[in-house]
CSV table of C-alpha atoms in Angstrom, one decimal:
chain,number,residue,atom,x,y,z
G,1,UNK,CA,0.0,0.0,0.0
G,2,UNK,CA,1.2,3.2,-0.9
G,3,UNK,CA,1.0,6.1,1.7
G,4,UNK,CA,0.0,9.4,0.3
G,5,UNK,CA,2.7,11.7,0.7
G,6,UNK,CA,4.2,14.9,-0.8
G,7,UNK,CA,5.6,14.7,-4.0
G,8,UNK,CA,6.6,18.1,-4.3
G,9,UNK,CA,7.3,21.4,-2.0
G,10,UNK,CA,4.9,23.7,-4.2
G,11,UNK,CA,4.2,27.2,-2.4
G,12,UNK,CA,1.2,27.6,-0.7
G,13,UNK,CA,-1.9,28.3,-2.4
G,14,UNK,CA,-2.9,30.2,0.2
G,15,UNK,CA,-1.0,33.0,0.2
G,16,UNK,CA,-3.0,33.8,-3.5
G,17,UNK,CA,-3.8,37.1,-3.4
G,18,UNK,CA,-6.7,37.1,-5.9
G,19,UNK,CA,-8.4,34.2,-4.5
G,20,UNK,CA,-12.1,33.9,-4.9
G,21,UNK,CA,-14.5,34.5,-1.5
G,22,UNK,CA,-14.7,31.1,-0.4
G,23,UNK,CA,-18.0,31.6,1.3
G,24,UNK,CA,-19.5,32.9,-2.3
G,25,UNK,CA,-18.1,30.1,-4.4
G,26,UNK,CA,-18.7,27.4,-1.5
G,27,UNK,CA,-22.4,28.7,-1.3
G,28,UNK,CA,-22.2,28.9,-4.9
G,29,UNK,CA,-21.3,25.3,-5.3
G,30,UNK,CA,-24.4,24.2,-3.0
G,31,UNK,CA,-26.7,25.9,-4.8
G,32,UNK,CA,-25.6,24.4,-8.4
G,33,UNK,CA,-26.6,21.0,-6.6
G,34,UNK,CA,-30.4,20.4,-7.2
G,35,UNK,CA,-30.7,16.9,-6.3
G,36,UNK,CA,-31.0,15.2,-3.0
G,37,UNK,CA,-27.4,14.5,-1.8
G,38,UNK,CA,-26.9,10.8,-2.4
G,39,UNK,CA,-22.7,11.1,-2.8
G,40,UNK,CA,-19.6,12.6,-1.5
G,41,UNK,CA,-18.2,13.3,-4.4
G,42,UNK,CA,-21.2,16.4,-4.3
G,43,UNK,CA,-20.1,17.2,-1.0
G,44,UNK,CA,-16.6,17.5,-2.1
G,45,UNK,CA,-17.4,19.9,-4.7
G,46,UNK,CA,-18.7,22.1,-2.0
G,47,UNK,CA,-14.7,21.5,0.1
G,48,UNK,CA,-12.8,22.7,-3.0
G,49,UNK,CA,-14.9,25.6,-3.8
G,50,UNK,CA,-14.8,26.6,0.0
G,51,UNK,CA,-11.1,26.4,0.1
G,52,UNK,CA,-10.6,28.5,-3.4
G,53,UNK,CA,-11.0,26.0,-6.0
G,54,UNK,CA,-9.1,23.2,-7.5
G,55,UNK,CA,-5.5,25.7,-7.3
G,56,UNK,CA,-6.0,26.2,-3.6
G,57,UNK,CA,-7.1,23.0,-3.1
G,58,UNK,CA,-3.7,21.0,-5.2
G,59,UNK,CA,-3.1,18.7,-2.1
G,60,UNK,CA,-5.7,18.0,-0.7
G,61,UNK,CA,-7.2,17.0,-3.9
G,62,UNK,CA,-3.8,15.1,-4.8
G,63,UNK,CA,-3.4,12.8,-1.3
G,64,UNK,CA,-7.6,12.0,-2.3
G,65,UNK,CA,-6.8,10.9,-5.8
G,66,UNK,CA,-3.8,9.1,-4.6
G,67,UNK,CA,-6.2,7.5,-1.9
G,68,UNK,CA,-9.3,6.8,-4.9
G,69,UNK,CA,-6.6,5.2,-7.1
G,70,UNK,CA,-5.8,2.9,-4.2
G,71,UNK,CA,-9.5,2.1,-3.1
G,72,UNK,CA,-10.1,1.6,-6.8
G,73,UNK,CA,-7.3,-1.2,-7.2
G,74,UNK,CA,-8.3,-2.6,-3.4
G,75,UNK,CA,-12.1,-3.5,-5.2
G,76,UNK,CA,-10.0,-5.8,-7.4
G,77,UNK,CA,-8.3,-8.0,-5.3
G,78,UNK,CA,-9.9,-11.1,-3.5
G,79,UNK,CA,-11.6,-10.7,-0.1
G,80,UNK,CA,-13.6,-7.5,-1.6
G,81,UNK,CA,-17.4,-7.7,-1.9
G,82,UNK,CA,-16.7,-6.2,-5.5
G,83,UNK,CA,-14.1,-8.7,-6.7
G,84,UNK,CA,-15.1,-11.6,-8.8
G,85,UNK,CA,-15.6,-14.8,-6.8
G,86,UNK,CA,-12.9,-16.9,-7.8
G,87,UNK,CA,-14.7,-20.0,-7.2
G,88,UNK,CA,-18.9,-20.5,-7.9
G,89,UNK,CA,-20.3,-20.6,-4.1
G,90,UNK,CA,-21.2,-24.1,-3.3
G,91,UNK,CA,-25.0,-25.7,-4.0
G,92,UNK,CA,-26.8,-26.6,-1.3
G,93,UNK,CA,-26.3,-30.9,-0.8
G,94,UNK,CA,-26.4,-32.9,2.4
G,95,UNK,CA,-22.9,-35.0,2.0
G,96,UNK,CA,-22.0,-37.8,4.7
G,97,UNK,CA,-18.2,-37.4,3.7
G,98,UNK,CA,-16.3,-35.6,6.4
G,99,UNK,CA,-13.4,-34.6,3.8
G,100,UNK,CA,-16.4,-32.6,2.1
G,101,UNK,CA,-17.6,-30.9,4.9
G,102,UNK,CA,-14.2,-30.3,6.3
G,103,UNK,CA,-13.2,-28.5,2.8
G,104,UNK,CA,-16.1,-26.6,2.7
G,105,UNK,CA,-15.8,-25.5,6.0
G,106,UNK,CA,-12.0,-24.4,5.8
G,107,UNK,CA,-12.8,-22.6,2.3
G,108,UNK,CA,-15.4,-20.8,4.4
G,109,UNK,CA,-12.7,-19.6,7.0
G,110,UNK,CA,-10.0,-18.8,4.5
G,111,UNK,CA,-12.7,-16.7,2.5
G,112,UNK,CA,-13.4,-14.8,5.8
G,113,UNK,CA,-9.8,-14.5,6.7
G,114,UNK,CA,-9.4,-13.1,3.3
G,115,UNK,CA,-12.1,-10.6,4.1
G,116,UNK,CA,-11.1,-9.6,7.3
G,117,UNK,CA,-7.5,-8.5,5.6
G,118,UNK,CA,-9.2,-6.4,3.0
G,119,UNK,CA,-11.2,-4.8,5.5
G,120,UNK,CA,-8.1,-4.5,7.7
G,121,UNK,CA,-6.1,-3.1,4.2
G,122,UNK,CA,-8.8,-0.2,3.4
G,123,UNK,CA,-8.8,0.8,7.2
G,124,UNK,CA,-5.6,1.2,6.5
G,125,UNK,CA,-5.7,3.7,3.5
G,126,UNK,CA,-8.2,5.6,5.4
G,127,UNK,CA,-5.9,6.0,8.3
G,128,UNK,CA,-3.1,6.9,5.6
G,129,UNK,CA,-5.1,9.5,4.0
G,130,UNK,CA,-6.4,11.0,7.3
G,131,UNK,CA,-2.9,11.3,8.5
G,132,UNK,CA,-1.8,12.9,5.1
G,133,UNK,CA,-4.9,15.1,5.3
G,134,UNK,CA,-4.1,16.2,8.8
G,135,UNK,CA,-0.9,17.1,8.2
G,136,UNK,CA,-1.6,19.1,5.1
G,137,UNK,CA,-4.4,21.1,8.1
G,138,UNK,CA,-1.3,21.5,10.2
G,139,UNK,CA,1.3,23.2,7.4
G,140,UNK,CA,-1.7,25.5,6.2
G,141,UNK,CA,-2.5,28.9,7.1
G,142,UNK,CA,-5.1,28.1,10.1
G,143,UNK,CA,-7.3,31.3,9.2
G,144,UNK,CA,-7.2,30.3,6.1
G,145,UNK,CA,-8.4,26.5,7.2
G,146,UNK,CA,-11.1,28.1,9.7
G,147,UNK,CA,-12.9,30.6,6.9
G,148,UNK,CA,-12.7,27.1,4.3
G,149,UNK,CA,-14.0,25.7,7.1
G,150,UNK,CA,-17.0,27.9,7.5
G,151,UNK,CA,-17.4,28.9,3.9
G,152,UNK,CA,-18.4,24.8,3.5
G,153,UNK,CA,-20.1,24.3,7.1
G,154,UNK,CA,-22.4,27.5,5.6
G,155,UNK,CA,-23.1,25.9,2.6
G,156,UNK,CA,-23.4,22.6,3.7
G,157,UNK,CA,-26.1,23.8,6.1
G,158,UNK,CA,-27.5,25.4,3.2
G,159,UNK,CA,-28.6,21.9,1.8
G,160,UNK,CA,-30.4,20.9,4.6
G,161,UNK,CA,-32.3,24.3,4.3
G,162,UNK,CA,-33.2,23.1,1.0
G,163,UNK,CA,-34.3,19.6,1.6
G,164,UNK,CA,-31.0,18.2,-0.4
G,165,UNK,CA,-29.1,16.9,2.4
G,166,UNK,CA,-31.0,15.2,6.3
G,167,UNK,CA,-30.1,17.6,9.1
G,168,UNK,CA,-29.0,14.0,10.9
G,169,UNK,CA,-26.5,13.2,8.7
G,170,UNK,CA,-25.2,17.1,8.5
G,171,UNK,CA,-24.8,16.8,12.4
G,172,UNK,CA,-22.7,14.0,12.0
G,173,UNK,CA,-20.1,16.1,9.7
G,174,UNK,CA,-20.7,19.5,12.4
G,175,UNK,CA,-17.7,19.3,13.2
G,176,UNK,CA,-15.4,17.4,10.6
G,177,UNK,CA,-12.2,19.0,9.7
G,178,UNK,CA,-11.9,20.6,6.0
G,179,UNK,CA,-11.0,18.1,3.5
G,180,UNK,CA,-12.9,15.2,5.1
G,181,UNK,CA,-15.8,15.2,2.7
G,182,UNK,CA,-13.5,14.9,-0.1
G,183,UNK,CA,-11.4,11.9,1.8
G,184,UNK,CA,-14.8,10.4,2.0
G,185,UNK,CA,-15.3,10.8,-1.5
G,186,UNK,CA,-12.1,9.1,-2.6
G,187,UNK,CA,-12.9,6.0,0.0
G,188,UNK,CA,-16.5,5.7,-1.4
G,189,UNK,CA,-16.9,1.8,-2.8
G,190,UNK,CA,-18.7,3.4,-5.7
């Protein structure tokens, strides 16, 4: 597994003098969404327009895309619910051999073992990108972070105002730090 990291020390889109109001283009972004809010990725729309754009957003959007490509390649491998099952799933029979039964029951434990390591594996991207993502929080501006922050915590409330988005569900992200929709949206299994 490949952690996200920096690939290169580009300036800090932050300092952009000429930067768009986050809170316009954030609120901006919510109201181009019509729809009831059934994926990240719309939410994540809302993060990189809150923090600028896609410019100002560079790494954050980089350690997600880096995470997505990851996510994308973990679907493949055995052990995911979306990977091909490499062997048809037995049919029901009543067998009296205990070299049947046995086989059967050890392909059922290696097939959960190799579950458990996938699921094991993606909590492990998540915990890579989080850590990537928090340390990109740390090196930026933090009044820059904290009006990103509110530019998409204003428009994000603005959905549920508009029926797109539950008010439950926005609870749950009150308080998330900025960039955490998007992470979401990279770790999404669809």
């Amino acid at each position: 597994m490949t952690e996200p990291t920096d690939a290169t020390d580009s300036p800090d889109p932050t300092d952009a003098a000429a930067a768009p109001d986050p809170a316009d283009a954030a609120l901006a972004a919510a109201r181009a969404l019509t729809g009831e809010i059934d994926h990240f990725d719309q939410l994540a729309t809302i993060e990189v327009a809150a923090m600028g754009g896609p410019e100002a957003a560079r790494e954050p959007i980089r350690i997600c895309a880096v995470t997505r490509e990851q996510v994308e390649r973990h679907l493949t491998v055995p052990g995911s619910w979306a990977a091909p099952d490499p062997q048809p799933a037995p049919r029901f029979a009543i067998t009296f051999s205990a070299r049947k039964r046995r086989e059967r029951a050890e392909a059922a434990a290696a097939a959960e073992r190799q579950t458990e390591a996938w699921e094991r594996e993606y909590d492990d991207m998540e915990a890579a990108a989080e850590t990537a993502l928090a340390d990109w929080r740390r090196r930026a501006d933090p009044g820059w972070i904290a009006r990103a922050t509110a530019a998409r915590d204003v428009a994000l409330d603005d959905l549920v105002t508009r029926g797109l988005w539950t008010s439950e569900v926005r609870e749950g992200y009150r308080d998330s730090p900025l960039a955490a929709l998007m992470m979401h949206a990279a770790l999404a299994w669809d």
